[in-house]
């Protein structure tokens, strides 16, 4: 079973959006980020370790401001060299470019190790970094500390000798060429070209004769007007090209040796790359924890969930841009059903999304955007938005909802989280009410933590159900709201300003709020329609009482 | 005359482009390198890659094989490095990938032959050029291209040397005329409107074709490219618009379609990135000029010299002196140098 029963859920609850804001500095981190999976209860220790490590880095960061930035800078831009390491372990010979990358990463690794050694508080056992001094010595034989790579003379005295011979021969070749050139100029009064060719005009055949007598040039080509002569390759040049070949053989042997040395300790180096990726993601988690003012999740042994002053970071950022303040919400839920009712535009859906986001973030080892957060890791999250259609299956809103419910009811006996938004709102209200009530009643007896939002009255009457209600539009502001609504194009901002999104427990005897009519009135639906609406409602209520 | 002397002091990035294969581009590159070997300049060399040349991967024939002295900085690919015999020190990897492997920055430690290949986007080439400069190059040579698919290396360099020659056509008159046309393309005027330049940068992010209106605002035209959409482009123009911006290639067909639906082309200039994005024949160009089509570029190309090669690999040759004379007459001020000849002014 997938953790997210609906593949759309990570997108819908804002998890994907959140993860795009998780910064990574290395290719290892990027890769790890792509394959992040929520950890269940069996991984409780891993989760708690992650929470603690985030906390310790934050503490050390408080003592040494700039620590996070510094560490991120140290690992920044590291490429994935795992393939090269694996090749070396397979006794393959690495190229200069591969050796360069390994050397570069060794230097970076050495700096990270040094930094963490100076900050023991964040030298976690989960981050195993094997020493790499030997590797630096291997790839920087001249101990220059420069992060480039070359098959250095120091690798082999033979190479050194060979190269200096090569240089000498080259010098000789050059000297001879110069000599030749000089002779040509002196005897023929023709200057050889930049590419050492001698072009002799055909109207000066005596020059051709002279050149041939010199015995150093061969006719290579001719044009209508010129004979083109090239210098004859002489012995020294043959020697030189032989030296080039020898050099190449020797260099390749050195590469083989270096690759072998690296391959022998390949396993350790691979572990180092793992550690680098882990550290990268961890630093990213700390960064977002600070950015979104997150708290450390607490894992509890009871099937319940408690969010104090929770925030949805996506919505919070959006509101911030519009100059509005986010109103944190408290939610408490446990095994069975928690029902949320309340005003239209009262943020019920957002509360569900926030809950799902927090639980999944916590199971990915993140801190969460709340003041306090305690939970039990779930085996799955089921989130139904109530307005989704299934084009794939060709189902309507209601059809898609039922299809999903059928799936989730099968696993409702397991520890999971079931979030149903506007249950059965896509069909006629009477039947919808019946179905909703029956499902809620069923879920109230199951092990899963279910949170259900609904508009239907009377579902909260069921026993063993916790009922939360959106506080709603704040009284005493109605005229203000009306005024503002008349003066804006987009009414949503106005409601955001005057809506109290908090949830409060609803007592069974509290009256059901009639916010829909109020909202309709505020938004300016004609008075006669509103009056009739109130009339019909009263009629309906009377019928019910009778 | 030394080719080197035709490059002004303040010209730091020089593109060498050939009008056709075998026009002598490699000869020019090699000659420039040889000429600069003795100077104080630290030379950096890279190339614009070209797509769709699979045979390159196997034979590497079309990439210039050049002789590089010690100390030269190169931006070339892993495959090229493996095939050369120059000994190099790896300085940086760049994350610019080509079909021939990653582009790597190296310093030549021991002279030898090597082939040069580079990124196939202007942006990539620019990055490599900057990296070469960061590592100490005082002059950067870019082995450039002006064919349809390739990037416009002349546009991102300070100066350009054009290689041309007998390979273009058997008739020297025609070869000269083709070259003259290309040189004229290079002299398409640069827009002087700062607001237009600003909008150009925005267009690169937002679309392919846009119209800058009277007040400097831009309307992006929702077409995939200018090609085959000349009518839409023409219909989008309104009186008093400032210009039509085309990010991509401009072909004769597009212009023809545009002129069929509006006559505003006489007042509103069409602006493309640079001259290498304009694909028209000489004949079509003459018609455009006659019709009064206004063409401008964002980046003009500073042509430093035209290097001619009177030899064609097909076996024929032009008379060196008369070919050069004809070329010089046709090009006016632009210096013409015989790529093979050392003395350009004999």
Short mmCIF file of N, CA and C in Angstrom, two decimals, chain A residues 27 79 95-97 100-101 104 142 146-153 163 166 170 191-195 197 199 221-226 228 244 247-248 251 255, chain B residues 26-27 30-31 34-35 67 78 81-82 84-95 97 102 104 109-112 311 317-320 339-343:
data_model
loop_
_atom_site.label_atom_id
_atom_site.label_comp_id
_atom_site.label_asym_id
_atom_site.label_seq_id
_atom_site.Cartn_x
_atom_site.Cartn_y
_atom_site.Cartn_z
N UNK A 27 24.76 16.97 -5.80
CA UNK A 27 23.99 16.04 -6.61
C UNK A 27 23.48 14.88 -5.75
N UNK A 79 29.68 17.05 -7.22
CA UNK A 79 29.04 16.22 -8.25
C UNK A 79 28.99 14.77 -7.82
N UNK A 95 39.64 8.03 -16.08
CA UNK A 95 40.21 9.05 -16.95
C UNK A 95 40.72 10.21 -16.11
N UNK A 96 41.46 11.11 -16.74
CA UNK A 96 41.96 12.29 -16.02
C UNK A 96 40.81 13.10 -15.44
N UNK A 97 39.72 13.20 -16.21
CA UNK A 97 38.59 13.99 -15.73
C UNK A 97 37.99 13.34 -14.48
N UNK A 100 40.24 13.92 -11.64
CA UNK A 100 40.08 15.32 -11.23
C UNK A 100 38.89 15.48 -10.30
N UNK A 101 37.75 14.89 -10.70
CA UNK A 101 36.53 15.02 -9.89
C UNK A 101 36.73 14.39 -8.51
N UNK A 104 38.91 16.65 -6.43
CA UNK A 104 38.19 17.84 -6.01
C UNK A 104 37.27 17.52 -4.83
N UNK A 142 52.50 16.53 -5.51
CA UNK A 142 53.42 17.65 -5.29
C UNK A 142 52.99 18.48 -4.09
N UNK A 146 46.52 22.54 -4.90
CA UNK A 146 45.72 23.07 -6.02
C UNK A 146 44.79 21.97 -6.53
N UNK A 147 43.53 22.35 -6.73
CA UNK A 147 42.53 21.32 -7.06
C UNK A 147 42.40 21.06 -8.55
N UNK A 148 43.51 20.93 -9.23
CA UNK A 148 43.45 20.53 -10.63
C UNK A 148 44.13 19.17 -10.72
N UNK A 149 44.01 18.52 -11.88
CA UNK A 149 44.69 17.23 -11.97
C UNK A 149 45.49 17.10 -13.26
N UNK A 150 46.62 16.44 -13.12
CA UNK A 150 47.54 16.21 -14.22
C UNK A 150 48.30 14.95 -13.86
N UNK A 151 48.71 14.19 -14.84
CA UNK A 151 49.55 13.03 -14.52
C UNK A 151 50.95 13.59 -14.23
N UNK A 152 51.18 13.83 -12.95
CA UNK A 152 52.37 14.58 -12.54
C UNK A 152 53.66 13.80 -12.74
N UNK A 153 54.72 14.53 -12.98
CA UNK A 153 56.06 13.93 -13.11
C UNK A 153 56.38 13.07 -11.89
N UNK A 163 59.86 12.85 -20.05
CA UNK A 163 59.34 14.16 -20.44
C UNK A 163 60.47 15.16 -20.66
N UNK A 166 61.85 14.43 -23.93
CA UNK A 166 60.92 14.89 -24.96
C UNK A 166 61.11 16.39 -25.21
N UNK A 170 62.38 18.16 -28.60
CA UNK A 170 61.53 19.17 -29.22
C UNK A 170 62.32 20.45 -29.49
N UNK A 191 60.33 33.48 -47.71
CA UNK A 191 60.10 33.19 -46.29
C UNK A 191 59.11 32.04 -46.14
N UNK A 192 59.50 30.98 -45.43
CA UNK A 192 58.54 29.89 -45.20
C UNK A 192 57.31 30.40 -44.47
N UNK A 193 56.17 29.76 -44.71
CA UNK A 193 54.92 30.20 -44.08
C UNK A 193 54.86 29.79 -42.62
N UNK A 194 53.82 30.26 -41.94
CA UNK A 194 53.63 29.91 -40.52
C UNK A 194 53.55 28.40 -40.33
N UNK A 195 53.08 27.68 -41.34
CA UNK A 195 52.97 26.22 -41.20
C UNK A 195 54.18 25.51 -41.79
N UNK A 197 55.53 25.61 -44.61
CA UNK A 197 55.58 25.33 -46.03
C UNK A 197 56.39 26.42 -46.75
N UNK A 199 56.42 28.21 -50.35
CA UNK A 199 55.71 28.38 -51.62
C UNK A 199 56.64 29.08 -52.61
N UNK A 221 52.66 19.70 -53.07
CA UNK A 221 51.46 20.11 -53.78
C UNK A 221 51.86 21.21 -54.75
N UNK A 222 51.02 21.47 -55.72
CA UNK A 222 51.29 22.67 -56.51
C UNK A 222 49.99 23.32 -56.96
N UNK A 223 50.04 24.61 -57.14
CA UNK A 223 48.89 25.33 -57.66
C UNK A 223 49.31 25.90 -59.01
N UNK A 224 48.39 26.61 -59.65
CA UNK A 224 48.71 27.18 -60.95
C UNK A 224 49.96 28.04 -60.88
N UNK A 225 50.07 28.75 -59.76
CA UNK A 225 51.14 29.73 -59.70
C UNK A 225 52.32 29.32 -58.82
N UNK A 226 52.09 28.34 -57.93
CA UNK A 226 53.14 28.03 -56.95
C UNK A 226 53.42 26.54 -56.84
N UNK A 228 54.40 23.98 -53.85
CA UNK A 228 54.34 23.99 -52.38
C UNK A 228 55.23 22.89 -51.84
N UNK A 244 56.34 10.43 -27.62
CA UNK A 244 54.92 10.69 -27.34
C UNK A 244 54.22 9.38 -26.98
N UNK A 247 55.33 7.99 -23.62
CA UNK A 247 54.74 8.80 -22.56
C UNK A 247 53.31 8.35 -22.30
N UNK A 248 52.58 8.12 -23.38
CA UNK A 248 51.19 7.74 -23.23
C UNK A 248 51.06 6.41 -22.50
N UNK A 251 51.86 6.96 -18.82
CA UNK A 251 50.77 7.69 -18.15
C UNK A 251 49.60 6.75 -17.85
N UNK A 255 47.74 5.89 -14.35
CA UNK A 255 46.29 5.98 -14.13
C UNK A 255 45.75 4.67 -13.59
N UNK B 26 39.95 26.16 -39.98
CA UNK B 26 40.99 25.55 -39.16
C UNK B 26 42.36 26.15 -39.45
N UNK B 27 42.57 26.47 -40.71
CA UNK B 27 43.83 27.11 -41.09
C UNK B 27 43.96 28.44 -40.36
N UNK B 30 44.63 27.81 -36.63
CA UNK B 30 46.01 27.39 -36.41
C UNK B 30 46.99 28.54 -36.62
N UNK B 31 46.68 29.34 -37.60
CA UNK B 31 47.58 30.45 -37.88
C UNK B 31 47.56 31.46 -36.74
N UNK B 34 49.49 30.03 -33.85
CA UNK B 34 50.93 30.08 -34.11
C UNK B 34 51.45 31.50 -33.97
N UNK B 35 50.66 32.45 -34.48
CA UNK B 35 51.10 33.85 -34.43
C UNK B 35 51.15 34.38 -33.01
N UNK B 67 47.09 22.62 -33.35
CA UNK B 67 48.30 22.42 -32.56
C UNK B 67 48.33 23.51 -31.48
N UNK B 78 35.50 15.81 -23.27
CA UNK B 78 36.25 14.64 -22.80
C UNK B 78 36.73 13.76 -23.95
N UNK B 81 39.65 15.24 -25.69
CA UNK B 81 40.85 15.12 -24.87
C UNK B 81 41.49 13.75 -25.04
N UNK B 82 40.62 12.75 -25.10
CA UNK B 82 41.15 11.40 -25.23
C UNK B 82 41.86 11.19 -26.57
N UNK B 84 43.44 13.57 -28.42
CA UNK B 84 44.57 14.45 -28.73
C UNK B 84 45.86 13.93 -28.14
N UNK B 85 46.98 14.49 -28.58
CA UNK B 85 48.23 14.07 -27.95
C UNK B 85 48.89 15.20 -27.15
N UNK B 86 48.21 16.31 -27.03
CA UNK B 86 48.70 17.35 -26.13
C UNK B 86 48.46 16.85 -24.70
N UNK B 87 49.37 17.15 -23.80
CA UNK B 87 49.20 16.72 -22.40
C UNK B 87 48.61 17.88 -21.61
N UNK B 88 47.52 17.59 -20.93
CA UNK B 88 46.81 18.70 -20.30
C UNK B 88 46.56 18.47 -18.81
N UNK B 89 46.37 19.59 -18.14
CA UNK B 89 46.01 19.58 -16.73
C UNK B 89 44.53 19.94 -16.65
N UNK B 90 43.75 19.11 -15.94
CA UNK B 90 42.31 19.39 -15.84
C UNK B 90 42.10 20.48 -14.81
N UNK B 91 41.46 21.56 -15.20
CA UNK B 91 41.25 22.68 -14.28
C UNK B 91 39.85 22.69 -13.69
N UNK B 92 38.88 22.42 -14.55
CA UNK B 92 37.48 22.51 -14.10
C UNK B 92 36.61 21.61 -14.97
N UNK B 93 35.56 21.07 -14.37
CA UNK B 93 34.52 20.49 -15.21
C UNK B 93 33.38 21.50 -15.21
N UNK B 94 32.53 21.45 -16.23
CA UNK B 94 31.62 22.58 -16.40
C UNK B 94 30.14 22.24 -16.34
N UNK B 95 29.80 20.95 -16.35
CA UNK B 95 28.39 20.55 -16.42
C UNK B 95 27.73 20.98 -17.73
N UNK B 97 27.12 19.60 -21.14
CA UNK B 97 27.30 18.30 -21.79
C UNK B 97 27.03 18.39 -23.29
N UNK B 102 31.34 15.75 -21.57
CA UNK B 102 31.28 17.02 -20.86
C UNK B 102 32.37 17.97 -21.35
N UNK B 104 35.25 20.36 -20.65
CA UNK B 104 36.21 20.43 -19.56
C UNK B 104 37.18 21.56 -19.83
N UNK B 109 49.90 21.41 -20.80
CA UNK B 109 51.19 21.36 -20.11
C UNK B 109 52.29 21.00 -21.10
N UNK B 110 51.95 20.16 -22.08
CA UNK B 110 52.93 19.83 -23.12
C UNK B 110 52.25 19.93 -24.46
N UNK B 111 52.87 20.68 -25.35
CA UNK B 111 52.27 20.99 -26.64
C UNK B 111 51.90 19.73 -27.42
N UNK B 112 50.94 19.88 -28.27
CA UNK B 112 50.55 18.75 -29.11
C UNK B 112 49.30 19.09 -29.89
N UNK B 311 41.94 27.74 -52.58
CA UNK B 311 41.95 26.32 -52.96
C UNK B 311 40.66 25.65 -52.53
N UNK B 317 41.07 25.56 -58.23
CA UNK B 317 41.63 26.67 -57.47
C UNK B 317 41.40 27.97 -58.23
N UNK B 318 41.40 29.06 -57.50
CA UNK B 318 41.30 30.37 -58.13
C UNK B 318 42.69 30.97 -58.20
N UNK B 319 42.85 31.91 -59.08
CA UNK B 319 44.09 32.65 -59.10
C UNK B 319 44.16 33.49 -57.83
N UNK B 320 45.18 33.23 -57.02
CA UNK B 320 45.29 33.87 -55.70
C UNK B 320 45.10 35.38 -55.76
N UNK B 339 44.41 33.19 -46.34
CA UNK B 339 44.64 32.37 -45.15
C UNK B 339 45.95 31.58 -45.26
N UNK B 340 46.28 31.16 -46.46
CA UNK B 340 47.46 30.32 -46.61
C UNK B 340 48.74 31.14 -46.74
N UNK B 341 48.57 32.34 -47.20
CA UNK B 341 49.73 33.17 -47.50
C UNK B 341 50.13 33.93 -46.25
N UNK B 342 51.41 34.08 -46.06
CA UNK B 342 51.79 34.83 -44.87
C UNK B 342 51.63 36.33 -45.11
N UNK B 343 52.14 36.78 -46.23
CA UNK B 343 52.04 38.21 -46.50
C UNK B 343 50.71 38.53 -47.14
#
